[in-house]
């Protein structure tokens, strides 16, 4: 069940300078582990020392913030698209 | 006194401390933490004085040493130095002794505090050599970018949620930028912009120029201290969307002490004001945590309708650490807040200002803000931009015929 993963600029050098990669996973946590198996070092950038997704990393499944779903347990299936995007500012 | 143009050492990650050269970048390559401008405070200390500041023209650039540009400022030469209104009638209504309104509803040229940040962003964008600027905006930022870009001769792309108030749409369109109305809420607009920013080499003021841009908000805090006669207020109530303003006011207060313009560090308590239905920062403050849970915004305070606040974590921490708090305002309370400020001080603020007013009132009533301590309410935008919010609640003009008899009958109630 390949999932399309959009890679932000700061991480693209870890994945052969691609802006998106394909990866098999049934949930977001597993996706990060599987990405790390293919592209060693990427998990350490997305997650903190405790293994949780870093405070300033937002992950979206098909455009929806995974914090509105089940966080790292958010399920993934064939054709889903995951975006990893650094937090951005605006407003007041 | 030593004179030099730039006191910026470079950029530094707020999370892991990694250092970067000055560049149009905003996020730590390693941990994704936000990058912040690092200054040579010792050099600033040697170059600045209260007298020097007082001798300069009334704009944000009187605090030039604390602002991250290398050359002479080119934008926003008349922005900032807005009135700090001693609000005695409002104070009386709220039972307060010493109350002030920092009134950025009259900031030049687009009537919100965003003129401060955009002045820095565009000056900096030109230093980096950009010819096109952009932003994701809930309205005020778009207005400021459009106006300042027109003045600077830069091309502008402004992305807004498609449901914005007409005043904020007109307030951008008049300057003829490329105004892009996106079907979605601000968080979706912002996300789109982050992707556009990857593909186009533009200066997005709230993305790749953000470390510089955000520094402009410090001037709001500098002005409060200077206008109080170089004194910190005891309490400041600040509207929060992304959470940037409250953190930068605090940073500004601290810098004044750091360079010797103030003798003691600030003890000001800072309070975050949000609309009910979009209060992720206030929720974190009330839960005494710095974990921000994003929400899908539902509030008439559209300029504060950011459900996923980038600086929310820092904002909650600043409020809690300072001994302050946070509170939220319902739509009805927002309208009442706008009217209270208008009726007592003659200041017409937008919905965000209504939020701040309503929250200040609540915090005073709840005893978080003692009635005898100097308090500043941050009014950051102008009511004419969001007039539809109050239109159903302010009555109608009374129509008469052009005769004295008609006036006396209808207006004065004489038969």
XYZ file of C-alpha atoms in Angstrom:
507
model
C 0.000 0.000 0.000
C 2.250 2.805 -1.171
C 1.717 6.247 0.328
C 3.030 9.364 -1.366
C 5.111 11.478 1.016
C 5.885 15.112 0.282
C 9.299 16.012 1.637
C 10.046 19.582 2.788
C 13.121 21.339 1.420
C 15.266 20.911 4.572
C 14.903 17.123 4.359
C 15.224 16.652 0.616
C 18.978 16.067 0.774
C 18.268 12.942 2.847
C 16.071 11.434 0.140
C 18.241 12.012 -2.924
C 16.921 15.547 -3.480
C 13.415 14.373 -4.333
C 10.399 16.473 -3.385
C 8.273 13.379 -2.870
C 8.881 9.706 -2.233
C 6.744 6.584 -2.048
C 6.603 4.470 1.091
C 4.604 1.540 2.496
C 2.920 2.041 5.878
C -0.375 1.452 7.653
C -0.089 4.449 9.969
C 1.958 7.640 10.397
C 4.261 6.257 13.103
C 5.065 3.274 10.950
C 5.591 5.557 7.970
C 8.277 7.495 9.814
C 10.039 4.263 10.821
C 9.859 2.871 7.310
C 11.121 6.133 5.827
C 14.043 5.941 8.228
C 14.835 2.395 7.059
C 15.040 3.635 3.454
C 16.588 7.013 4.233
C 18.579 6.679 7.442
C 18.587 9.774 9.634
C 15.227 11.168 8.565
C 13.440 10.046 11.746
C 15.880 11.938 13.950
C 14.933 15.077 12.085
C 11.173 14.597 12.279
C 11.068 13.212 15.814
C 12.692 14.281 19.056
C 14.886 12.132 21.282
C 11.805 10.546 22.835
C 10.506 9.480 19.422
C 7.604 11.946 19.352
C 7.005 14.185 16.354
C 8.801 17.468 16.958
C 6.827 20.453 18.167
C 7.468 22.456 15.019
C 6.724 19.740 12.484
C 3.220 19.512 11.090
C 2.128 16.341 9.333
C -0.901 16.252 7.080
C -2.764 13.284 5.644
C -4.536 14.335 2.461
C -4.372 17.943 3.615
C -5.735 17.297 7.112
C -3.504 17.860 10.160
C -3.013 14.457 11.799
C -3.641 16.071 15.197
C -7.287 16.269 14.113
C -7.162 12.498 13.506
C -5.238 10.007 15.630
C -1.812 11.633 15.632
C 0.944 9.119 14.992
C -1.663 6.339 14.988
C -3.507 7.949 12.067
C -4.152 5.172 9.590
C -2.802 5.284 6.051
C -3.864 3.449 2.951
C -3.193 3.082 -0.735
C -3.114 6.414 -2.519
C -2.990 8.573 0.610
C -0.742 11.589 0.453
C 1.271 12.687 3.478
C 2.873 16.143 3.708
C 5.570 17.035 6.205
C 5.595 20.790 6.667
C 7.472 23.008 9.129
C 5.215 25.248 11.221
C 4.778 28.696 9.715
C 3.832 31.984 11.251
C 1.249 34.590 10.499
C -1.324 36.700 12.233
C -0.873 38.272 15.600
C 29.183 56.837 20.750
C 29.941 54.024 18.342
C 27.862 54.262 15.176
C 27.318 51.358 12.896
C 24.525 50.118 10.725
C 23.868 46.540 11.749
C 23.933 44.840 15.100
C 22.766 41.511 13.754
C 25.070 38.565 14.387
C 23.028 36.096 12.371
C 20.119 33.734 12.903
C 19.793 31.229 15.699
C 17.379 28.343 16.245
C 15.121 28.988 19.222
C 14.987 25.282 19.976
C 18.431 23.771 19.482
C 20.584 26.910 19.283
C 22.201 26.130 15.929
C 23.489 29.267 14.250
C 22.980 30.381 10.667
C 24.208 33.219 8.478
C 21.747 35.982 7.606
C 19.624 34.605 4.772
C 15.963 34.392 3.744
C 15.456 31.220 5.776
C 13.099 30.642 8.673
C 13.379 27.137 9.978
C 16.235 25.183 11.520
C 17.419 22.608 9.027
C 18.040 20.200 11.809
C 15.113 20.347 14.251
C 12.575 22.528 12.365
C 12.595 25.030 15.227
C 11.948 28.662 14.263
C 14.997 30.810 13.537
C 15.358 34.064 15.381
C 17.629 37.060 14.832
C 20.614 37.211 17.192
C 22.019 40.647 18.069
C 25.240 41.999 19.501
C 23.612 43.500 22.591
C 26.914 44.763 23.980
C 27.400 46.872 20.858
C 23.829 48.146 21.055
C 24.377 49.052 24.695
C 27.374 51.178 23.728
C 25.536 52.946 20.939
C 22.067 53.699 22.262
C 20.553 55.994 24.880
C 17.114 57.304 25.805
C 18.222 60.721 24.569
C 19.290 59.371 21.188
C 15.942 57.645 20.758
C 14.047 60.779 21.771
C 15.928 62.828 19.176
C 14.790 60.652 16.279
C 11.658 60.960 14.109
C 8.472 59.337 15.443
C 8.453 55.963 13.697
C 9.435 52.384 14.449
C 12.907 53.201 13.111
C 13.751 55.235 16.201
C 14.583 51.783 17.635
C 16.797 51.038 14.631
C 19.493 49.212 16.623
C 17.011 46.517 17.646
C 15.781 45.922 14.111
C 17.370 43.429 11.734
C 18.288 45.389 8.630
C 21.807 46.178 7.449
C 21.391 49.446 5.590
C 19.183 52.481 6.006
C 15.469 51.781 6.408
C 13.521 52.238 3.185
C 9.962 51.343 4.179
C 7.518 52.318 6.871
C 9.260 55.612 7.550
C 6.019 56.885 9.093
C 4.810 53.624 10.651
C 4.584 53.206 14.407
C 4.733 55.720 17.246
C 0.983 55.434 17.601
C -0.778 57.020 20.586
C -0.676 55.456 24.026
C -4.041 56.798 25.105
C -4.622 57.398 28.808
C -8.075 55.831 28.861
C -9.736 57.456 31.868
C -13.338 57.020 30.757
C -12.775 53.373 29.952
C -10.920 53.013 33.259
C -13.908 54.439 35.082
C -16.254 52.026 33.348
C -14.064 49.121 34.410
C -13.245 50.447 37.880
C -9.556 50.830 37.024
C -7.127 53.484 38.221
C -4.520 53.599 35.487
C -5.496 52.226 32.117
C -3.999 52.806 28.684
C -4.912 51.874 25.154
C -1.991 51.386 22.770
C -3.807 52.437 19.641
C -2.503 50.868 16.447
C -5.890 51.358 14.795
C -4.255 54.521 13.469
C -0.910 53.056 12.410
C 0.378 54.453 9.093
C -0.473 53.626 6.354
C -2.964 50.733 6.694
C -4.418 51.128 10.193
C -3.057 48.059 11.935
C 0.101 46.995 13.748
C 1.015 44.984 10.671
C 2.536 48.151 9.223
C 5.329 47.699 11.768
C 6.293 44.194 10.745
C 5.873 44.749 7.025
C 8.123 47.821 7.165
C 10.924 45.582 8.425
C 10.066 42.718 6.069
C 10.144 44.837 2.918
C 13.280 46.733 3.876
C 14.899 43.348 4.462
C 13.468 41.739 1.316
C 15.064 44.485 -0.769
C 18.402 43.926 0.953
C 18.172 40.273 -0.059
C 17.462 41.355 -3.640
C 13.866 40.169 -3.991
C 11.575 41.947 -6.450
C 8.378 40.149 -5.389
C 6.825 39.900 -1.935
C 3.970 37.756 -0.706
C 2.061 36.716 2.368
C -0.715 34.576 3.748
C -3.072 36.914 5.508
C -6.258 37.194 7.515
C -6.549 40.709 6.096
C -4.449 43.232 7.958
C -1.140 41.748 6.881
C -2.335 41.662 3.274
C -3.340 45.330 3.450
C 0.066 46.256 4.847
C 2.014 44.190 2.321
C -0.044 45.593 -0.573
C 0.433 49.207 0.508
C 4.098 48.988 1.404
C 4.829 47.014 -1.791
C 3.135 49.740 -3.836
C 5.279 52.360 -2.140
C 8.416 50.260 -2.594
C 7.701 49.397 -6.228
C 7.694 45.654 -5.521
C 5.330 43.080 -6.986
C 2.964 41.579 -4.441
C 1.046 38.308 -4.118
C -1.423 38.214 -1.261
C -3.235 35.040 -0.277
C -6.382 35.373 1.828
C -9.240 33.116 2.916
C -12.114 33.717 0.494
C -14.573 34.685 3.281
C -12.768 37.839 4.454
C -14.565 41.058 5.348
C -15.051 43.405 2.375
C -13.098 46.185 4.123
C -10.046 43.987 4.221
C -10.476 42.945 0.592
C -10.816 46.564 -0.571
C -7.939 47.528 1.707
C -5.656 45.313 -0.362
C -7.189 45.641 -3.846
C -6.809 49.401 -3.958
C -3.030 48.972 -4.138
C -3.386 46.579 -7.117
C -1.500 43.552 -5.832
C -2.241 40.027 -7.044
C -4.933 39.208 -4.499
C -5.578 35.481 -4.312
C -8.749 34.400 -2.473
C -8.323 30.783 -1.430
C -11.278 28.557 -0.666
C -10.279 27.537 2.813
C -9.441 28.867 6.260
C -6.265 30.716 7.166
C -4.402 27.574 8.155
C -5.089 26.132 4.730
C -4.046 29.373 3.037
C -0.851 29.396 5.046
C -0.101 25.811 4.158
C -0.614 26.535 0.483
C 1.734 29.500 0.759
C 4.451 27.367 2.296
C 4.259 25.170 -0.791
C 4.187 28.156 -3.160
C 7.230 29.499 -1.324
C 9.143 26.322 -2.160
C 8.471 26.808 -5.857
C 8.842 30.554 -6.293
C 11.735 32.673 -5.206
C 9.671 35.368 -3.516
C 9.970 37.077 -0.196
C 7.037 35.684 1.763
C 6.964 38.029 4.728
C 5.457 35.485 7.116
C 7.481 32.531 5.819
C 11.046 32.960 4.583
C 11.306 36.555 5.853
C 9.560 35.695 9.128
C 12.599 35.927 11.448
C 13.108 39.559 10.371
C 9.463 40.477 9.939
C 8.460 39.298 13.404
C 11.049 41.567 15.026
C 8.941 44.564 14.017
C 6.411 43.661 16.714
C 8.993 44.496 19.379
C 8.518 48.163 18.544
C 4.987 47.938 19.959
C 6.551 47.045 23.316
C 9.359 49.617 23.043
C 6.819 52.351 22.442
C 4.703 51.345 25.428
C 7.738 51.589 27.723
C 8.977 54.861 26.220
C 5.516 56.468 26.206
C 5.024 55.544 29.860
C 8.157 57.604 30.575
C 10.496 54.610 30.445
C 8.415 52.468 32.717
C 7.025 48.982 32.282
C 3.285 48.564 32.794
C 2.197 45.956 35.341
C -0.157 44.225 32.909
C -0.545 44.022 29.137
C -3.486 42.361 27.396
C -2.530 41.178 23.912
C -4.631 39.633 21.121
C -3.234 36.311 19.928
C -3.544 34.479 16.643
C -0.188 32.889 15.815
C 1.095 34.013 19.215
C 3.876 36.170 17.823
C 2.910 39.605 19.190
C 2.807 38.639 22.874
C 6.215 36.954 22.650
C 7.741 39.921 20.838
C 6.360 42.482 23.299
C 7.976 40.456 26.053
C 11.229 40.203 24.085
C 11.188 43.955 23.486
C 10.729 44.671 27.188
C 13.620 42.365 28.035
C 15.916 43.873 25.431
C 15.407 47.340 26.904
C 16.880 46.058 30.146
C 19.548 44.040 28.382
C 21.040 47.155 26.764
C 20.659 49.348 29.824
C 17.730 51.516 28.707
C 15.796 50.175 31.692
C 17.422 49.609 35.075
C 15.515 46.481 36.055
C 14.146 43.518 34.121
C 10.433 43.638 33.308
C 7.921 42.207 35.750
C 5.016 42.833 33.418
C 2.332 40.162 33.359
C 1.160 39.358 29.849
C -2.306 38.082 28.989
C -3.375 36.391 25.779
C -6.781 37.278 24.311
C -8.517 34.992 21.811
C -11.988 34.501 20.411
C -14.067 31.638 21.755
C -14.061 29.057 18.982
C -10.430 29.741 18.171
C -8.493 29.779 21.416
C -5.768 27.114 21.275
C -3.279 29.359 23.097
C -5.704 30.333 25.862
C -6.669 26.684 26.275
C -3.014 25.772 26.774
C -2.587 28.588 29.300
C -5.657 27.510 31.256
C -4.477 23.901 31.227
C -1.047 25.106 32.361
C 0.662 23.297 29.501
C 2.690 24.366 26.507
C 1.218 21.688 24.276
C -0.914 23.389 21.636
C -3.852 21.445 20.251
C -4.913 22.935 16.908
C -8.573 23.797 16.345
C -10.797 24.638 13.387
C -11.609 28.309 13.926
C -15.170 29.522 14.464
C -15.215 33.192 15.514
C -16.164 36.564 14.057
C -12.633 37.726 14.914
C -11.329 36.590 11.554
C -7.997 38.320 11.942
C -7.372 36.065 14.958
C -8.769 32.938 13.328
C -5.609 30.854 13.264
C -6.281 27.374 14.578
C -2.722 26.123 14.324
C -0.629 28.899 15.872
C 3.042 28.663 14.909
C 4.218 30.561 17.977
C 1.479 29.197 20.233
C 3.909 27.259 22.353
C 6.037 30.342 23.046
C 2.973 32.526 23.578
C 1.537 30.191 26.218
C 4.910 29.990 27.897
C 5.382 33.780 27.946
C 1.944 34.305 29.497
C 2.441 31.605 32.126
C 6.038 32.521 32.961
C 5.211 36.203 33.354
C 2.469 35.402 35.843
C -0.204 36.428 33.356
C -3.099 34.407 32.026
C -5.439 34.132 29.072
C -9.140 34.407 28.392
C -11.519 34.046 25.470
C -14.412 36.177 24.240
C -17.681 35.108 22.658
C -18.958 36.847 19.514
C -21.448 38.841 21.605
C -18.721 39.891 24.028
C -16.533 40.935 21.087
C -19.263 43.274 19.782
C -19.819 44.669 23.286
C -16.056 45.184 23.627
C -15.893 47.158 20.378
C -18.816 49.312 21.504
C -17.423 49.886 25.002
C -14.133 51.204 23.602
C -15.958 53.380 21.089
C -18.405 54.790 23.670
C -15.794 55.557 26.309
C -12.690 56.514 24.343
C -13.880 57.353 20.856
C -11.736 54.613 19.354
C -13.266 52.307 16.755
C -11.438 48.998 16.657
C -11.913 45.870 14.611
C -13.106 42.512 15.923
C -9.633 41.567 17.181
C -9.678 44.713 19.310
C -13.132 43.715 20.542
C -11.622 40.420 21.675
C -8.872 42.211 23.559
C -11.334 44.624 25.167
C -13.705 41.863 26.216
C -10.888 39.762 27.623
C -9.390 42.714 29.521
C -12.814 43.354 31.065
C -13.117 39.714 32.115
C -9.636 39.564 33.583
C -10.316 42.707 35.605
C -13.667 41.369 36.813
C -12.126 38.017 37.699
C -9.393 39.753 39.694
C -6.468 38.577 37.567
C -5.719 42.234 36.857
C -5.914 44.289 40.083
C -7.816 47.548 39.666
C -4.996 49.754 40.990
C -2.182 48.573 38.727
C -1.071 50.153 35.422
C -2.546 48.173 32.565
C -2.196 48.466 28.795
C -4.781 47.108 26.363
C -3.364 46.396 22.908
C -5.654 47.659 20.156
C -4.104 46.462 16.944
C -6.535 47.225 14.133
C -9.219 49.569 12.821
C -12.980 49.050 13.047
C -13.762 50.387 9.585
C -12.202 47.215 8.180
C -14.731 44.934 9.875
C -17.809 47.130 10.001
C -20.178 44.300 9.050
C -19.522 42.704 12.440
C -21.112 45.626 14.286
C -23.559 46.898 11.662
C -26.604 45.015 13.034
C -25.833 46.177 16.587
C -25.432 49.947 16.404
C -28.831 51.185 15.283
C -29.759 53.200 12.208
C -29.613 56.920 11.422
C -32.922 58.673 12.032
C -34.289 60.075 8.775
C -36.020 63.438 8.736
C -37.288 65.975 6.228
C -35.137 69.096 5.728
C -37.312 71.225 8.025
C -36.987 72.397 11.614
C -40.416 71.006 12.315
C -39.365 67.543 11.208
C -36.175 67.760 13.281
C -38.075 68.797 16.393
C -40.719 66.171 15.908
C -38.566 63.167 15.092
C -35.309 63.933 16.863
C -36.380 66.075 19.812
C -39.715 64.356 20.343
C -41.758 67.599 20.258
C -45.296 67.446 18.917
